Amino acid sequence: MSVPARRRARRPGRPVGASGDRTRERVLAAAVATFARQGLAGTSVRDIARQARIRVSTLYHYFRSKEALYQEVQERVHGQVRELVVSALGQGLDLRETTRRAIGALFDLFVANRALMQLGYRTALESPARFGAERRLADRWLGLLEGVLKPAEGRGEIKGIDPVLLMVTIDALVHWHIVNEGLYRQLLGRGLDDPELAGRVREHVISVALRTLGLD
């Protein structure tokens, strides 16, 4: 095979050096922002390319389709979240403190990255069942949660609870309190950019989760 032929055979998403890596990261950042703002159905490849300040043909060098890019974005976001949770689990603390740290870290992540929160809502609203990736991600989270809850329940540390309902409840608590920032501004005259209010909301979300588990 000639050198030009090998170049033509390069698969989308394959690293092409430091410059290529930076471009790929720019595409992913642009995709997060655009999918969060417009949703999957409302976003075109051209929209993302424009946000990333590249040509459409360049984007296709890294991702074969809009759907492939969307799935990569989902993997990236869930990877960030999983890293936070696994980090909390790996500190060797009791379940109550582990839960506090994990949920607090999730809250901090989404407060600091509102596009990730918006993306989560878009994903839930746009029938994620059409993609297998979202189901696989949900199954991973469920497996991780069950691995923590079942032994704790067996030791009598927590009350029996449906892990699916708990997973959805925690996700809803974190996301809904942040997305309702406008209501906080109406009622209290300030939003979650106020450190004192953000701390109060964060603590409330953690406390509800702990009470649900019977840890508070």
Coordinates of C-alpha atoms in Angstrom, one line a residue:
M1 CA 0.0 0.0 0.0
S2 CA 1.4 3.4 -0.9
V3 CA 1.8 6.2 1.6
P4 CA -1.1 8.3 0.2
A5 CA -3.3 5.2 0.3
R6 CA -2.5 4.6 4.0
R7 CA -3.4 8.2 4.7
R8 CA -6.7 7.9 3.0
A9 CA -7.5 4.8 5.1
R10 CA -7.1 6.7 8.4
R11 CA -10.1 6.2 10.5
P12 CA -12.2 9.1 11.9
G13 CA -11.0 10.0 15.4
R14 CA -7.5 8.7 15.0
P15 CA -4.9 11.1 16.6
V16 CA -2.8 13.0 14.1
G17 CA -0.2 14.6 16.4
A18 CA -0.4 17.5 18.9
S19 CA -2.2 19.8 16.5
G20 CA -4.8 17.1 15.6
D21 CA -5.4 16.3 19.2
R22 CA -6.1 20.0 20.0
T23 CA -8.5 20.1 17.0
R24 CA -10.3 17.0 18.2
E25 CA -10.7 18.5 21.7
R26 CA -12.0 21.7 20.2
V27 CA -14.6 19.7 18.2
L28 CA -15.7 17.9 21.4
A29 CA -16.0 21.2 23.4
A30 CA -18.0 22.7 20.6
A31 CA -20.2 19.6 20.4
V32 CA -21.0 19.8 24.1
A33 CA -21.9 23.4 23.9
T34 CA -24.0 23.0 20.7
F35 CA -25.8 19.8 21.7
A36 CA -26.6 21.3 25.1
R37 CA -28.0 24.5 23.5
Q38 CA -29.9 22.9 20.5
G39 CA -30.3 19.2 21.3
L40 CA -29.2 16.4 19.0
A41 CA -32.1 16.7 16.6
G42 CA -31.7 20.5 16.3
T43 CA -27.9 20.4 15.8
S44 CA -26.2 19.9 12.4
V45 CA -22.6 19.0 11.7
R46 CA -22.2 22.4 10.2
D47 CA -23.3 24.0 13.5
I48 CA -20.6 22.2 15.4
A49 CA -18.0 22.9 12.8
R50 CA -18.9 26.6 12.9
Q51 CA -18.7 26.6 16.7
A52 CA -15.3 24.9 16.6
R53 CA -14.1 27.2 13.8
I54 CA -13.2 24.4 11.4
R55 CA -14.5 23.1 8.1
V56 CA -17.1 20.4 8.0
S57 CA -14.7 18.2 6.1
T58 CA -12.2 18.6 8.9
L59 CA -14.8 17.5 11.5
Y60 CA -15.5 14.4 9.4
H61 CA -11.8 13.5 9.6
Y62 CA -12.3 13.0 13.4
F63 CA -15.9 11.7 13.6
R64 CA -17.7 9.8 10.9
S65 CA -21.2 11.2 11.8
K66 CA -23.1 13.5 14.1
E67 CA -24.3 10.5 16.0
A68 CA -20.8 9.2 16.5
L69 CA -19.7 12.6 17.8
Y70 CA -22.8 12.6 20.1
Q71 CA -21.9 9.3 21.6
E72 CA -18.3 10.4 22.1
V73 CA -19.6 13.4 24.0
Q74 CA -21.7 11.2 26.2
E75 CA -18.8 8.9 26.9
R76 CA -16.7 11.9 27.8
V77 CA -19.2 13.4 30.2
H78 CA -19.9 10.1 31.9
G79 CA -16.2 9.5 32.2
Q80 CA -15.8 12.8 34.1
V81 CA -18.6 11.9 36.4
R82 CA -17.4 8.4 37.0
E83 CA -13.9 9.6 37.8
L84 CA -15.4 11.8 40.6
V85 CA -17.4 9.0 42.0
V86 CA -14.6 6.4 41.9
S87 CA -12.3 8.9 43.5
A88 CA -14.7 9.3 46.4
L89 CA -15.1 5.5 46.7
G90 CA -11.4 5.0 46.7
Q91 CA -10.7 7.1 49.8
G92 CA -11.6 4.4 52.2
L93 CA -14.2 6.4 54.1
D94 CA -17.4 5.2 55.6
L95 CA -20.5 5.1 53.4
R96 CA -22.0 8.2 54.8
E97 CA -18.9 10.4 54.1
T98 CA -18.3 8.7 50.8
T99 CA -21.9 9.5 49.8
R100 CA -21.4 13.1 50.9
R101 CA -18.2 13.6 48.9
A102 CA -19.5 11.9 45.8
I103 CA -22.7 13.9 45.6
G104 CA -21.0 17.1 46.6
A105 CA -18.4 16.6 43.8
L106 CA -21.2 15.9 41.3
F107 CA -23.0 19.1 42.3
D108 CA -19.8 21.1 42.0
L109 CA -19.1 19.7 38.5
F110 CA -22.5 20.7 37.1
V111 CA -22.6 24.1 38.8
A112 CA -19.2 24.9 37.2
N113 CA -20.2 23.4 33.8
R114 CA -23.8 24.3 33.1
A115 CA -23.6 23.0 29.5
L116 CA -23.1 19.5 31.0
M117 CA -26.3 19.9 33.0
Q118 CA -28.2 21.1 29.9
L119 CA -26.9 18.3 27.9
G120 CA -28.2 15.8 30.5
Y121 CA -31.7 17.2 30.1
R122 CA -31.5 17.2 26.3
T123 CA -30.4 13.6 26.4
A124 CA -33.4 12.6 28.6
L125 CA -35.9 14.5 26.5
E126 CA -34.7 13.2 23.1
S127 CA -35.5 9.5 23.4
P128 CA -32.0 8.1 24.2
A129 CA -33.3 4.6 23.5
R130 CA -32.5 5.2 19.8
F131 CA -28.8 4.8 20.8
G132 CA -27.3 1.8 22.5
A133 CA -24.5 3.9 24.1
E134 CA -26.8 5.6 26.6
R135 CA -28.2 2.2 27.8
R136 CA -24.7 0.9 28.2
L137 CA -23.7 3.9 30.3
A138 CA -26.8 3.6 32.5
D139 CA -26.1 -0.1 33.0
R140 CA -22.5 0.8 34.1
W141 CA -23.8 3.2 36.7
L142 CA -26.4 0.8 38.0
G143 CA -23.7 -1.9 38.3
L144 CA -21.5 0.5 40.3
L145 CA -24.3 1.6 42.6
E146 CA -25.5 -2.0 43.2
G147 CA -21.9 -3.0 44.1
V148 CA -21.9 -0.3 46.8
L149 CA -25.4 -0.7 48.1
K150 CA -25.9 -4.4 48.3
P151 CA -23.0 -5.1 50.7
A152 CA -24.0 -2.1 52.8
E153 CA -27.6 -3.3 53.0
G154 CA -26.4 -6.8 54.0
R155 CA -24.3 -5.3 56.8
G156 CA -27.4 -3.3 58.0
E157 CA -25.7 0.1 57.3
I158 CA -28.6 1.3 55.1
K159 CA -32.2 0.5 54.6
G160 CA -33.3 -1.5 51.5
I161 CA -33.7 0.7 48.5
D162 CA -34.3 0.2 44.8
P163 CA -31.0 1.2 43.1
V164 CA -32.7 2.3 39.9
L165 CA -34.9 4.7 41.8
L166 CA -32.0 6.0 43.9
M167 CA -29.9 6.6 40.8
V168 CA -32.7 8.6 39.1
T169 CA -33.5 10.5 42.3
I170 CA -29.9 11.6 42.9
D171 CA -29.6 12.6 39.2
A172 CA -32.8 14.6 39.5
L173 CA -31.8 16.3 42.7
V174 CA -28.5 17.5 41.4
H175 CA -29.8 18.6 38.0
W176 CA -33.1 20.1 39.0
H177 CA -31.8 22.3 41.8
I178 CA -29.2 23.8 39.4
V179 CA -31.6 24.2 36.4
N180 CA -34.0 26.1 38.7
E181 CA -31.5 28.8 39.4
G182 CA -33.9 31.3 38.0
L183 CA -36.4 30.5 40.7
Y184 CA -33.8 31.0 43.4
R185 CA -33.1 34.5 41.8
Q186 CA -36.8 35.3 41.9
L187 CA -37.4 34.1 45.5
L188 CA -34.0 35.0 47.1
G189 CA -32.6 37.7 44.8
R190 CA -29.5 35.7 44.0
G191 CA -28.4 32.6 42.1
L192 CA -25.9 29.8 42.5
D193 CA -23.0 32.1 41.6
D194 CA -23.4 33.3 45.2
P195 CA -21.1 30.9 47.2
E196 CA -23.3 31.0 50.3
L197 CA -26.4 30.0 48.5
A198 CA -24.6 27.4 46.4
G199 CA -23.3 25.9 49.6
R200 CA -26.8 25.8 51.1
V201 CA -28.3 24.1 48.1
R202 CA -25.4 21.7 47.9
E203 CA -25.8 20.7 51.5
H204 CA -29.6 20.3 51.0
V205 CA -29.1 17.9 48.1
I206 CA -26.6 15.8 50.0
S207 CA -28.9 15.7 53.1
V208 CA -31.9 14.5 51.0
A209 CA -29.8 11.7 49.5
L210 CA -28.5 10.7 52.9
R211 CA -32.0 10.6 54.4
T212 CA -33.2 8.5 51.5
L213 CA -30.4 5.9 52.3
G214 CA -31.1 6.1 56.0
L215 CA -27.7 7.5 56.7
D216 CA -28.9 10.8 58.2

